Coordinates of C-alpha atoms and ligand atoms in Angstrom, one line a residue:
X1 CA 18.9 5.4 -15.3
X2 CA 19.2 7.0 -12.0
X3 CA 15.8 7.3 -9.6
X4 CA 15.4 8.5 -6.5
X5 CA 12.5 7.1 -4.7
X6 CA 11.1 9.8 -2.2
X7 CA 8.5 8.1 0.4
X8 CA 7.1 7.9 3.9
X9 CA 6.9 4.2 4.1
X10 CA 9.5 1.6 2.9
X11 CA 9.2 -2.4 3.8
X12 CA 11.0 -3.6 6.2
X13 CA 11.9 -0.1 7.3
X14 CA 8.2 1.3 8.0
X15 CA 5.3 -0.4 6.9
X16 CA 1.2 0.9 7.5
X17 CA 0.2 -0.6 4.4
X18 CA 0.5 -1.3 0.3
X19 CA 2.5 1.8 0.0
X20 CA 5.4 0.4 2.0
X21 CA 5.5 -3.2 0.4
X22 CA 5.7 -1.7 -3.1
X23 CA 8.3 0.8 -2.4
X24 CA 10.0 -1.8 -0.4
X25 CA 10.3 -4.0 -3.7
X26 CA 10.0 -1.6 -6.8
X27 CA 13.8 -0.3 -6.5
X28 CA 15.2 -4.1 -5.7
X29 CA 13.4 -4.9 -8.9
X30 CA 14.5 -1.8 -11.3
X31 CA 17.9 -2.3 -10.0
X32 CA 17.8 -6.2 -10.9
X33 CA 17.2 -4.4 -14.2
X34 CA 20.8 -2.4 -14.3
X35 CA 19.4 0.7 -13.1
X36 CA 19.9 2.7 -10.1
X37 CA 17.1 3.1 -8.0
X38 CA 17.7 4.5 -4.3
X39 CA 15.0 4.9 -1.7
X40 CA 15.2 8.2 1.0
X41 CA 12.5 8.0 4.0
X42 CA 11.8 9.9 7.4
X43 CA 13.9 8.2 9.9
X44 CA 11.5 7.3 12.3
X45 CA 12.1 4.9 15.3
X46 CA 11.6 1.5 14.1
X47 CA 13.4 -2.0 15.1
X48 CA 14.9 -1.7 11.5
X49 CA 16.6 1.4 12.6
X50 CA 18.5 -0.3 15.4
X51 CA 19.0 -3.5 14.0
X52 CA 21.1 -2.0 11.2
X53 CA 24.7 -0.5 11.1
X54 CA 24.4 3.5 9.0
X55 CA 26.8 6.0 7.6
X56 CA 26.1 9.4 8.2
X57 CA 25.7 11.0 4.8
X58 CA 24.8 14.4 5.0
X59 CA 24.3 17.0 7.6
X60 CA 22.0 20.2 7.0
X61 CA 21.1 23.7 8.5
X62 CA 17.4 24.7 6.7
X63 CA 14.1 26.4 7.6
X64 CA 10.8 26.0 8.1
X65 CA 8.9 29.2 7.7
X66 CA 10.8 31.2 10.6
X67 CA 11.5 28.1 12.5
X68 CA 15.4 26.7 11.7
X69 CA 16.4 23.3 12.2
X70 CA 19.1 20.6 11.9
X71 CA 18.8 17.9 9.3
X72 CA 21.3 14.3 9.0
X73 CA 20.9 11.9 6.4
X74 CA 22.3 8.3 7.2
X75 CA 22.6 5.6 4.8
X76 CA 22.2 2.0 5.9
X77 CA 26.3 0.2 5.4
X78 CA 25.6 -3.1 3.7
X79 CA 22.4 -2.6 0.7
X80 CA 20.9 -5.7 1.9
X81 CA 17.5 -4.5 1.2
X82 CA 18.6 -4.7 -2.8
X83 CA 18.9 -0.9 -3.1
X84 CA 20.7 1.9 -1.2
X85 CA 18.3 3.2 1.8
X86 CA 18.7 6.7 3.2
X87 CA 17.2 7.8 6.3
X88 CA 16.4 11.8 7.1
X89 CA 16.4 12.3 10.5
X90 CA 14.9 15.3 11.7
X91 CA 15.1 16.1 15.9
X92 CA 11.3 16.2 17.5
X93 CA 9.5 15.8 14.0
X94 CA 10.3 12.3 12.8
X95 CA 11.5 10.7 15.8
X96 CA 8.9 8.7 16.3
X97 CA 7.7 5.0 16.0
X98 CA 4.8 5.4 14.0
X99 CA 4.4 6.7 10.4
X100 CA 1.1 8.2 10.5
X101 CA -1.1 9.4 13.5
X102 CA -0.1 13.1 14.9
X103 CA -1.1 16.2 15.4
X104 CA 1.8 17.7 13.8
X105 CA 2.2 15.4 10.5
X106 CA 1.6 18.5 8.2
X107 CA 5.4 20.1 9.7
X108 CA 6.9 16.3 10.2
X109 CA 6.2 15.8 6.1
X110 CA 6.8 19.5 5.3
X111 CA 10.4 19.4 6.7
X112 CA 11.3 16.0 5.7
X113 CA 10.8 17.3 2.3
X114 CA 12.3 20.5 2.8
X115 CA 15.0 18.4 4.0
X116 CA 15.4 16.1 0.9
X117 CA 15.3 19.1 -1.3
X118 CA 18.0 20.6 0.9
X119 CA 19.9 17.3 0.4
X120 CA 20.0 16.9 -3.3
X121 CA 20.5 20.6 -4.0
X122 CA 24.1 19.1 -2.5
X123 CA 24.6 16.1 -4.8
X124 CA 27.1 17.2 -7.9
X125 CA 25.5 14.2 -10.3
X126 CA 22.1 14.5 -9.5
X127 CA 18.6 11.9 -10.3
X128 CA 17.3 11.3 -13.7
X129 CA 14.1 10.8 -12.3
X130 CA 12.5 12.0 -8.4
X131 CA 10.1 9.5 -7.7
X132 CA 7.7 10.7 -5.2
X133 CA 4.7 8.9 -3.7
X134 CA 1.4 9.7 -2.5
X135 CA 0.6 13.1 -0.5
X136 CA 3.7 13.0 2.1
X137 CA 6.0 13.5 -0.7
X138 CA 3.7 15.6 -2.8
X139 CA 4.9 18.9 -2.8
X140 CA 8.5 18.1 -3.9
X141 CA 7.8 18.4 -7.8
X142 CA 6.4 22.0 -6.6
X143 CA 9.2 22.9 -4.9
X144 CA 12.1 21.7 -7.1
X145 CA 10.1 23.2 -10.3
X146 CA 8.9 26.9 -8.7
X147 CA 11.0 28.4 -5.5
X148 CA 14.3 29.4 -6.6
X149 CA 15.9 27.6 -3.8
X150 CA 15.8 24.4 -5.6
X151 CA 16.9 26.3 -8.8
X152 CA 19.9 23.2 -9.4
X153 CA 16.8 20.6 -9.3
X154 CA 14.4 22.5 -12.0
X155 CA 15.4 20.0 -14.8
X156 CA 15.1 17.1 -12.5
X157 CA 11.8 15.5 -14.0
X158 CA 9.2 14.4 -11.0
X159 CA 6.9 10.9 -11.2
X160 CA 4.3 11.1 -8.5
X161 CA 2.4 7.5 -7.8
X162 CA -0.8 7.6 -6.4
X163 CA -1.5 4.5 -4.3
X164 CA -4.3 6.1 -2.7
X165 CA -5.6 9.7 -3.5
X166 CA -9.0 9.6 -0.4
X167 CA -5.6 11.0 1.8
X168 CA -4.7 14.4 0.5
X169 CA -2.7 16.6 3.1
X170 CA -5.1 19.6 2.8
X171 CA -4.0 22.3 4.3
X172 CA -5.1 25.8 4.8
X173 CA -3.7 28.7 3.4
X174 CA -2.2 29.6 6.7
X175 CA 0.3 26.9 6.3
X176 CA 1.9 28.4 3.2
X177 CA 4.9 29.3 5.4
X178 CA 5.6 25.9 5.5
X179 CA 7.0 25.7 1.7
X180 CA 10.4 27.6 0.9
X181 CA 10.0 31.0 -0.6
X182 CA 8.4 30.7 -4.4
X183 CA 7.0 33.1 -6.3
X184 CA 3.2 34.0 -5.4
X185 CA 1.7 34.3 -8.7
X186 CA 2.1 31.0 -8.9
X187 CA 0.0 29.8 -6.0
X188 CA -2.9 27.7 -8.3
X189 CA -0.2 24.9 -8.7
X190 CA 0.0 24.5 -5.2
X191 CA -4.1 25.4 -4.6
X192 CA -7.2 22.9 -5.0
X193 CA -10.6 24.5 -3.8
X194 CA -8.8 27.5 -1.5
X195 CA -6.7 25.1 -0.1
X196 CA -3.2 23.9 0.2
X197 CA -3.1 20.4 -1.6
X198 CA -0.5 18.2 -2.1
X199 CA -1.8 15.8 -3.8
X200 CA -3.5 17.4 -6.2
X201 CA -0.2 20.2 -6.6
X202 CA 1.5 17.0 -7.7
X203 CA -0.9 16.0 -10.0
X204 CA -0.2 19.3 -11.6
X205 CA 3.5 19.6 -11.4
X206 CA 5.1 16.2 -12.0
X207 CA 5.3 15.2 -15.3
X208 CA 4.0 12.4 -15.1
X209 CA 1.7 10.7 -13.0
X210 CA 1.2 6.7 -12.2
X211 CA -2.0 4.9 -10.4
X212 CA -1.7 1.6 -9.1
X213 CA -3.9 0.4 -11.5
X214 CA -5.8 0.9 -14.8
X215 CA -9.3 0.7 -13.7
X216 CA -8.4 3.0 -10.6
X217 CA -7.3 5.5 -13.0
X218 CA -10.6 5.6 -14.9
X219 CA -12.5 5.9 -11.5
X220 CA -10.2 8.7 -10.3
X221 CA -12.1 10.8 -12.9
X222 CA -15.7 10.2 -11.0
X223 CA -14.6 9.0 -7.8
X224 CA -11.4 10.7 -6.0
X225 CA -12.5 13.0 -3.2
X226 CA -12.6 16.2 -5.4
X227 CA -10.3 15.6 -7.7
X228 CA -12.3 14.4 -10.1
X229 CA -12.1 17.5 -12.4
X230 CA -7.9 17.7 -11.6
X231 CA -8.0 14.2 -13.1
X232 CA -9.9 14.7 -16.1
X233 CA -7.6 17.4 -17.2
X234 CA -4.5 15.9 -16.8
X235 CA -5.3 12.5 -18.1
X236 CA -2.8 13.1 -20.7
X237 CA 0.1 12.4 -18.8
X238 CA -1.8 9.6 -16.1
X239 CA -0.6 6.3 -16.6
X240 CA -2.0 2.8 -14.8
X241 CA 0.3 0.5 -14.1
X242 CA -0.8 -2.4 -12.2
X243 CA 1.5 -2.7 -8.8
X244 CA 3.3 -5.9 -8.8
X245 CA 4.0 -8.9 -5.0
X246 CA 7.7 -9.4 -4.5
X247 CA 7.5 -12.9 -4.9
X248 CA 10.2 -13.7 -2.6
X249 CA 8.8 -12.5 0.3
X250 CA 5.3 -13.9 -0.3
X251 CA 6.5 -17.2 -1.2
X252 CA 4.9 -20.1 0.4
X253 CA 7.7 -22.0 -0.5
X254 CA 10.0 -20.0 1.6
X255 CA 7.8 -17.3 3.8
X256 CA 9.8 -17.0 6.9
X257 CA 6.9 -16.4 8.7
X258 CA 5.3 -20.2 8.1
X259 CA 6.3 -23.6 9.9
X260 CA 4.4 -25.5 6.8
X261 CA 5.8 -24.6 3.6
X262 CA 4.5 -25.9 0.7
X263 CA 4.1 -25.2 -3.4
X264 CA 1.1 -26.2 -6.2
X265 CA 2.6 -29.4 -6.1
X266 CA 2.0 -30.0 -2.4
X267 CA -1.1 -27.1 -2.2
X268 CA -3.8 -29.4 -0.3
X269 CA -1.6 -31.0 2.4
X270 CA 0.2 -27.8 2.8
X271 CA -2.9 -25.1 3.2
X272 CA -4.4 -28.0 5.1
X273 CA -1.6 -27.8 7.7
X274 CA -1.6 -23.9 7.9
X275 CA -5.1 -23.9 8.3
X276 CA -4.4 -25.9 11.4
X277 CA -2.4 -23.8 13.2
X278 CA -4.9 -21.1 12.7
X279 CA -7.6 -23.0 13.9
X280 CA -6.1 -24.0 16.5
X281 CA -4.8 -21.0 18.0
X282 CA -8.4 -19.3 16.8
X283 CA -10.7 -21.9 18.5
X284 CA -11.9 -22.5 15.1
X285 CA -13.8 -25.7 13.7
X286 CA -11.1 -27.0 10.9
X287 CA -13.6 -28.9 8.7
X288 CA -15.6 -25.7 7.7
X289 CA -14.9 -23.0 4.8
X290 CA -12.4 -21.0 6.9
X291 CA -13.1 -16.8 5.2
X292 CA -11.1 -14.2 6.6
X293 CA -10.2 -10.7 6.0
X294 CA -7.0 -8.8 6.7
X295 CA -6.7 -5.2 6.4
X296 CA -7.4 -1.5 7.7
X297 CA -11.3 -1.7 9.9
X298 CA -12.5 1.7 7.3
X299 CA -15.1 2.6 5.5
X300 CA -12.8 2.4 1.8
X301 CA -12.2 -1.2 2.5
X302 CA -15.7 -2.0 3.2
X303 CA -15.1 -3.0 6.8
X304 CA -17.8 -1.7 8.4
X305 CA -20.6 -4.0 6.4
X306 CA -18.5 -7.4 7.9
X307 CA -20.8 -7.3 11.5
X308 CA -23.8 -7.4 9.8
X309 CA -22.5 -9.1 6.9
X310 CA -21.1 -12.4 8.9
X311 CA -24.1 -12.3 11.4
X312 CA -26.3 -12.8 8.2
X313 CA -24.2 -15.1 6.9
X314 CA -25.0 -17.6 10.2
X315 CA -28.4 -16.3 10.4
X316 CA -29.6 -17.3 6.7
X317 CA -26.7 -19.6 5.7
X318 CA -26.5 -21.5 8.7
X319 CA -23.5 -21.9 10.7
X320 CA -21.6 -23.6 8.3
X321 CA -18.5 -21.6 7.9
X322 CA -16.0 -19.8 10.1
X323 CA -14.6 -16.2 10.0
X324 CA -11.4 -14.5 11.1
X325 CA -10.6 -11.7 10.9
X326 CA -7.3 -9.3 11.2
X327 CA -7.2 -5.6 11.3
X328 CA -7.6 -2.3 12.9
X329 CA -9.4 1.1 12.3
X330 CA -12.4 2.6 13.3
X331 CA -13.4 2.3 17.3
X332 CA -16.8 1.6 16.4
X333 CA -15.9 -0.9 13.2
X334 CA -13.6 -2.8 15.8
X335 CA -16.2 -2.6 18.5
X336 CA -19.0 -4.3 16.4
X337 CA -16.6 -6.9 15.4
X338 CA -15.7 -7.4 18.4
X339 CA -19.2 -8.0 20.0
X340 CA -19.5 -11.1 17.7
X341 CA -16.9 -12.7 19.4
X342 CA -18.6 -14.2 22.3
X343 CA -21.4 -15.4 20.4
X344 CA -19.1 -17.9 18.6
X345 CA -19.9 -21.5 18.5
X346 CA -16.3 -21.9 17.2
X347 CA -16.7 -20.3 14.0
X348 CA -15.4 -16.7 14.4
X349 CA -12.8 -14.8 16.3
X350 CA -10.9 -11.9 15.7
X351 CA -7.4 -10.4 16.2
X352 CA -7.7 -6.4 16.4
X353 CA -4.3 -4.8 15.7
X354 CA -1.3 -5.2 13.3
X355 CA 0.5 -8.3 12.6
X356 CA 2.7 -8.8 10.0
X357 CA 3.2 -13.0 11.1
X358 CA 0.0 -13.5 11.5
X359 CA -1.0 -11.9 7.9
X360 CA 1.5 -14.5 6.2
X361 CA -0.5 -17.2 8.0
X362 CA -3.7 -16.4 7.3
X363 CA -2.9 -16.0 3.7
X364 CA -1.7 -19.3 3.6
X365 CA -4.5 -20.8 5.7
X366 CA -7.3 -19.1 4.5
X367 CA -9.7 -20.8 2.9
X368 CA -11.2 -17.3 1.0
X369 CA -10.4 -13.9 1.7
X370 CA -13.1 -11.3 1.9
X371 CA -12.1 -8.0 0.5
X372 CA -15.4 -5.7 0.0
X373 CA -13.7 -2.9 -0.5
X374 CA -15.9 0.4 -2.0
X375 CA -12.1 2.1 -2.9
X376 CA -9.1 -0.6 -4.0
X377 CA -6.5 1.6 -5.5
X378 CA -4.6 -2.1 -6.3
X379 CA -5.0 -3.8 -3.4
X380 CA -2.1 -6.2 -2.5
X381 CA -3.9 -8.7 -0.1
X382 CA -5.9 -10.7 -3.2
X383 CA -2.7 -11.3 -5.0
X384 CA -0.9 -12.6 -1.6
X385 CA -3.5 -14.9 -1.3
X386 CA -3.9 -16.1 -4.9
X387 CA -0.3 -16.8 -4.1
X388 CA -0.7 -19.0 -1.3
X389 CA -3.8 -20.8 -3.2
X390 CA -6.9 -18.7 -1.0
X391 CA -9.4 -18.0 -3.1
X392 CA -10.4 -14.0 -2.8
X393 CA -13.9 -12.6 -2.9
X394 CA -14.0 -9.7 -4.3
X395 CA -16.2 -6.4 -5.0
X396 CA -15.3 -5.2 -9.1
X397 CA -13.5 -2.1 -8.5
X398 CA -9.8 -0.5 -8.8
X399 CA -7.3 -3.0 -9.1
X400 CA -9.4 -5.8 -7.6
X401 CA -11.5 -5.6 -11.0
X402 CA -8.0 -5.9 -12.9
X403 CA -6.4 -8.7 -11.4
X404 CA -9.7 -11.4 -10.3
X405 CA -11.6 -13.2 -12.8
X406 CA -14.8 -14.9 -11.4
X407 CA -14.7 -18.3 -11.3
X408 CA -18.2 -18.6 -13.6
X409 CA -16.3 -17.4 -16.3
X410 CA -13.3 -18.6 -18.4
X411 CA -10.2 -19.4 -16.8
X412 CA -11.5 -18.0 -13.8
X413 CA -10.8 -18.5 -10.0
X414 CA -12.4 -15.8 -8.0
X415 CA -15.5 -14.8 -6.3
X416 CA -16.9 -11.1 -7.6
X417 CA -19.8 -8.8 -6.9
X418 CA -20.6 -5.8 -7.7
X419 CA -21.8 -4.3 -4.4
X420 CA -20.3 -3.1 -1.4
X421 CA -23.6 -4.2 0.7
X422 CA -24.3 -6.9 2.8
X423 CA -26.7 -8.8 0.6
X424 CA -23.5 -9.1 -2.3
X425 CA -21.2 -10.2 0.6
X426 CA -23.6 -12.8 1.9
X427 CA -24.1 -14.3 -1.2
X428 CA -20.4 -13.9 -2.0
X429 CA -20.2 -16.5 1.6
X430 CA -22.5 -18.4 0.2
X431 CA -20.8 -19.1 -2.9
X432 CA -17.8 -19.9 -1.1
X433 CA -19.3 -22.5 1.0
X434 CA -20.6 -24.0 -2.1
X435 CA -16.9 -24.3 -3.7
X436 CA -15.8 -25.3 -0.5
X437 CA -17.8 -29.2 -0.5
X438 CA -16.9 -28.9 -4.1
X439 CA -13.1 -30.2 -3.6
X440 CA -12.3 -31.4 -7.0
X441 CA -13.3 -27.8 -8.6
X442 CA -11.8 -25.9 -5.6
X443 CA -8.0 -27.6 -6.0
X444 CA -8.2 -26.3 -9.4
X445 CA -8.9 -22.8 -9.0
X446 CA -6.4 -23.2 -6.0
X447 CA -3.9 -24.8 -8.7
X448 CA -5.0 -22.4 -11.4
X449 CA -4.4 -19.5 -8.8
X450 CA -1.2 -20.4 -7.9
X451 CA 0.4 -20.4 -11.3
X452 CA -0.8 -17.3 -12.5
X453 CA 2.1 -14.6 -12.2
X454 CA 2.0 -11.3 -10.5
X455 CA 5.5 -10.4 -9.8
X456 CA 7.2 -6.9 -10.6
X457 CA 9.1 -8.2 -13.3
X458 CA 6.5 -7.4 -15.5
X459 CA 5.3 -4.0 -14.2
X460 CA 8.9 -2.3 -13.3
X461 CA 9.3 -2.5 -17.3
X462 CA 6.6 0.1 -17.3
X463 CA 7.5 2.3 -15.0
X464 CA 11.4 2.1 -17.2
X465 CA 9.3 3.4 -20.0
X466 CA 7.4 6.2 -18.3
X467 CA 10.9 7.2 -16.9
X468 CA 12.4 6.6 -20.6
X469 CA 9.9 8.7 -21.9
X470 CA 10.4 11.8 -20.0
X471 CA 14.4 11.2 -19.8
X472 CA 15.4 10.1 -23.6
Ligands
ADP1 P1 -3.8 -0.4 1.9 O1 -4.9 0.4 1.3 O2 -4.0 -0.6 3.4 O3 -2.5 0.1 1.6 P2 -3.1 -2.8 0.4 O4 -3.9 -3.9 -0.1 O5 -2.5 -2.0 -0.7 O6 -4.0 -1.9 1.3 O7 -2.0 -3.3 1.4 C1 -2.3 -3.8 2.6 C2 -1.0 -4.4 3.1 O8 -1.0 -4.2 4.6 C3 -0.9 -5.9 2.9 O9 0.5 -6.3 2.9 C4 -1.6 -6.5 4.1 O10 -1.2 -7.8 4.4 C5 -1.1 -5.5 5.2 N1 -2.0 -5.4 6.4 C6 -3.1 -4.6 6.5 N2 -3.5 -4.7 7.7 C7 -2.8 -5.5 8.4 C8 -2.8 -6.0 9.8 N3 -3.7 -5.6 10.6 N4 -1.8 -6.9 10.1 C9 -0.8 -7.2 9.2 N5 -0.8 -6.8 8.0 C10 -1.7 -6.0 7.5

């Protein structure tokens, strides 16, 4: 089968989060499976960009409302990501080095859809399937089913994935001049309370749509800023399918990023090294439960309760554990963080920003990661760290319910709760201290962790069927 995988983020290309690591690895893995899966992205200005040699592909005249521009599509020489990569490079809209953040994301996404669109309208064999994901790429099963421009795609079928539906790319109405001419009565496809939505137009025009996860699904139907209805409706064609880790980039045998590699054979001396170097570089006290948490400093991930939540922890637990944590976000989430740091007695520190090497580290040095997230469409960090033997502590909800078992019951090796409040978290930190002294029960929910499998292998397959089902 032949996909095309339409998205704004693409590991090693552009990466803000779980969006790019699973479009980075999905394709390698469908086309390990004799397929053809090929990903197109905005070409914005990242290292991969110049690090790379590219063939110019396709060049393009479209428009924009009344506004006309120039369009090139490049396509990196060599395939060494495991699938072909295409690049869309549109002048003064995506020539930038971030993926997310302007004023004018609304055009940059508008016309780097516009763009594709443009693109395959060219193509004389064109996709089984358009594979489009999350909001920035929502409006193409709109525009290759209803404006006649696209009239050569209509047949094409459309699979959006939703890896996180809180970001929509409302719009108003004003902003209709942004799509390419369609016909107005049918304006409710693209409409979701009086305004433009892309998400929730692709909920209603792709034939079929994908979560990240099963239980994320069932919460999308009381829990998916406004959409709840939108989802109800369409359950029909909604599927769950768990996201997978490309287990040879999160390898602690081989993770490029590590100077102590190690496997379940070697788990104890090898975490024990890693953890080290953390606490080392952290000013960190190495024979304490070392908890940290990686991730974006917002509300959905729970971020704002970890101030109060790891002052309590020393205040009624007693200083008996250490905390470090990774991220960015919120000014005022980074800023209470940040005012804990010079009241540590080498137990806490924090790094504020994004850092792809010192992620790999910390999930191998870790002790337990926190992750009290209120919204986990799949969440990637718990199965990275389950990988590299850290034991996470989870709230129950999206994907984090589906893939951690608490340790309390059969076969477990987790820590849940059901809250996202400090009270859960702090007794979530107490628990893990509690494992911690506990050595001969921690190594084997580290062992037990590190043998469980969550690579892709098992979750392309059902992606092939959803794609079988609409193709065959
Ligand atoms: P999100 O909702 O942010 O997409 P996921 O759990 O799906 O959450 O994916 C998060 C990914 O981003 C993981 O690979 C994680 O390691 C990475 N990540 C998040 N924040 C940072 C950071 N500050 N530095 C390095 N990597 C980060």
């Amino acid at each position: 089968m032949e996909i095309l995988h339409v998205s704004a983020e693409c590991y090693p290309v552009a990466k803000a989060g779980g969006l790019g690591d699973v479009v980075g690895a999905l394709p390698k893995y469908m086309n390990a499976l004799g397929h053809s899966a090929r990903v197109v992205m905005p070409m914005y200005r990242t290292k991969f960009l110049y690090a790379n040699t590219w063939d110019v592909v396709h060049k393009g005249y479209t428009n924009m409302g009344n506004w006309w521009f120039e369009f090139t599509v490049i396509k990196e020489k060599t395939d060494n990501l495991g699938f072909e990569l295409y690049l869309v490079d549109v002048n003064g809209l995506l020539d930038r080095e971030k993926v997310y953040g302007y004023n004018d994301d609304t055009e940059r996404f508008a016309a780097f859809q516009i763009s594709v669109c443009d693109w395959l309208n060219s193509w004389s064999k064109l996709p089984d399937i358009i594979h489009v994901h999350d909001h920035h790429t929502g409006l193409i099963p709109f525009m290759v089913k209803h404006c006649p421009k696209y009239r050569k795609l209509a047949q094409t079928k459309t699979v959006l994935t939703i890896h996180n539906a809180q970001y929509q790319g409302i719009m108003g109405w004003n902003r209709s001049i942004l799509i390419p001419q369609w016909d107005m009565w049918k304006w409710g496809m693209l409409d979701w309370n009086n305004a433009i939505n892309p998400l929730a137009s692709a909920v209603k025009c792709a034939d079929k749509v994908t979560t990240v996860s099963p239980s994320y699904l069932q919460e999308l139907k009381y829990m998916s800023n406004g959409l709840e209805a939108l989802f109800e409706y369409e359950k029909g064609k909604c599927v769950g399918i768990l996201n997978g880790i490309d287990d040879k980039v999160w390898d602690p045998q081989n993770d490029t990023y590590l100077q102590h590699h190690f496997s379940v054979d070697d788990l104890e001396a090898g975490k024990a090294k890693n953890k080290m170097l953390l606490c080392d570089q952290f000013n960190l006290d190495f024979d304490k439960p070392l908890i940290g948490f990686i991730g974006r400093l917002v509300g959905e991930k729970g971020a704002d309760l970890l101030p109060q939540s790891i002052s309590d922890s020393f205040y009624f637990l007693g200083r008996r554990m250490n905390f470090l944590v990774l991220g960015s976000g919120f000014p005022e989430v980074e800023a209470g963080l940040s005012a804990l740091k010079p009241l540590s007695q080498f137990d806490y520190n924090i790094y504020i920003g994004y850092n792809e090497a010192l992620s790999h580290m910390m999930y191998a040095g870790l002790d337990f990661l926190l992750m009290p997230s209120r919204v986990e469409p799949c969440g990637l960090n718990q199965m990275y760290s389950m990988r590299y033997g850290t034991v996470p502590m989870v709230r129950r909800t999206g994907g984090l319910k589906d893939t951690v078992i608490d340790y309390g019951d059969v076969d477990g090796y987790g820590i849940c709760y059901n809250q996202a409040s400090v009270a859960d978290i702090t007794h979530a930190v107490w628990r893990a201290t509690q494992t911690y002294h506990n050595k001969e029960k921690l190594h084997t929910i580290r062992q037990r962790m590190m043998n469980l499998d969550f690579s892709w292998e098992t979750s392309v397959k059902h992606y092939i069927d959803v794609y079988s089902s609409l193709v065959i």
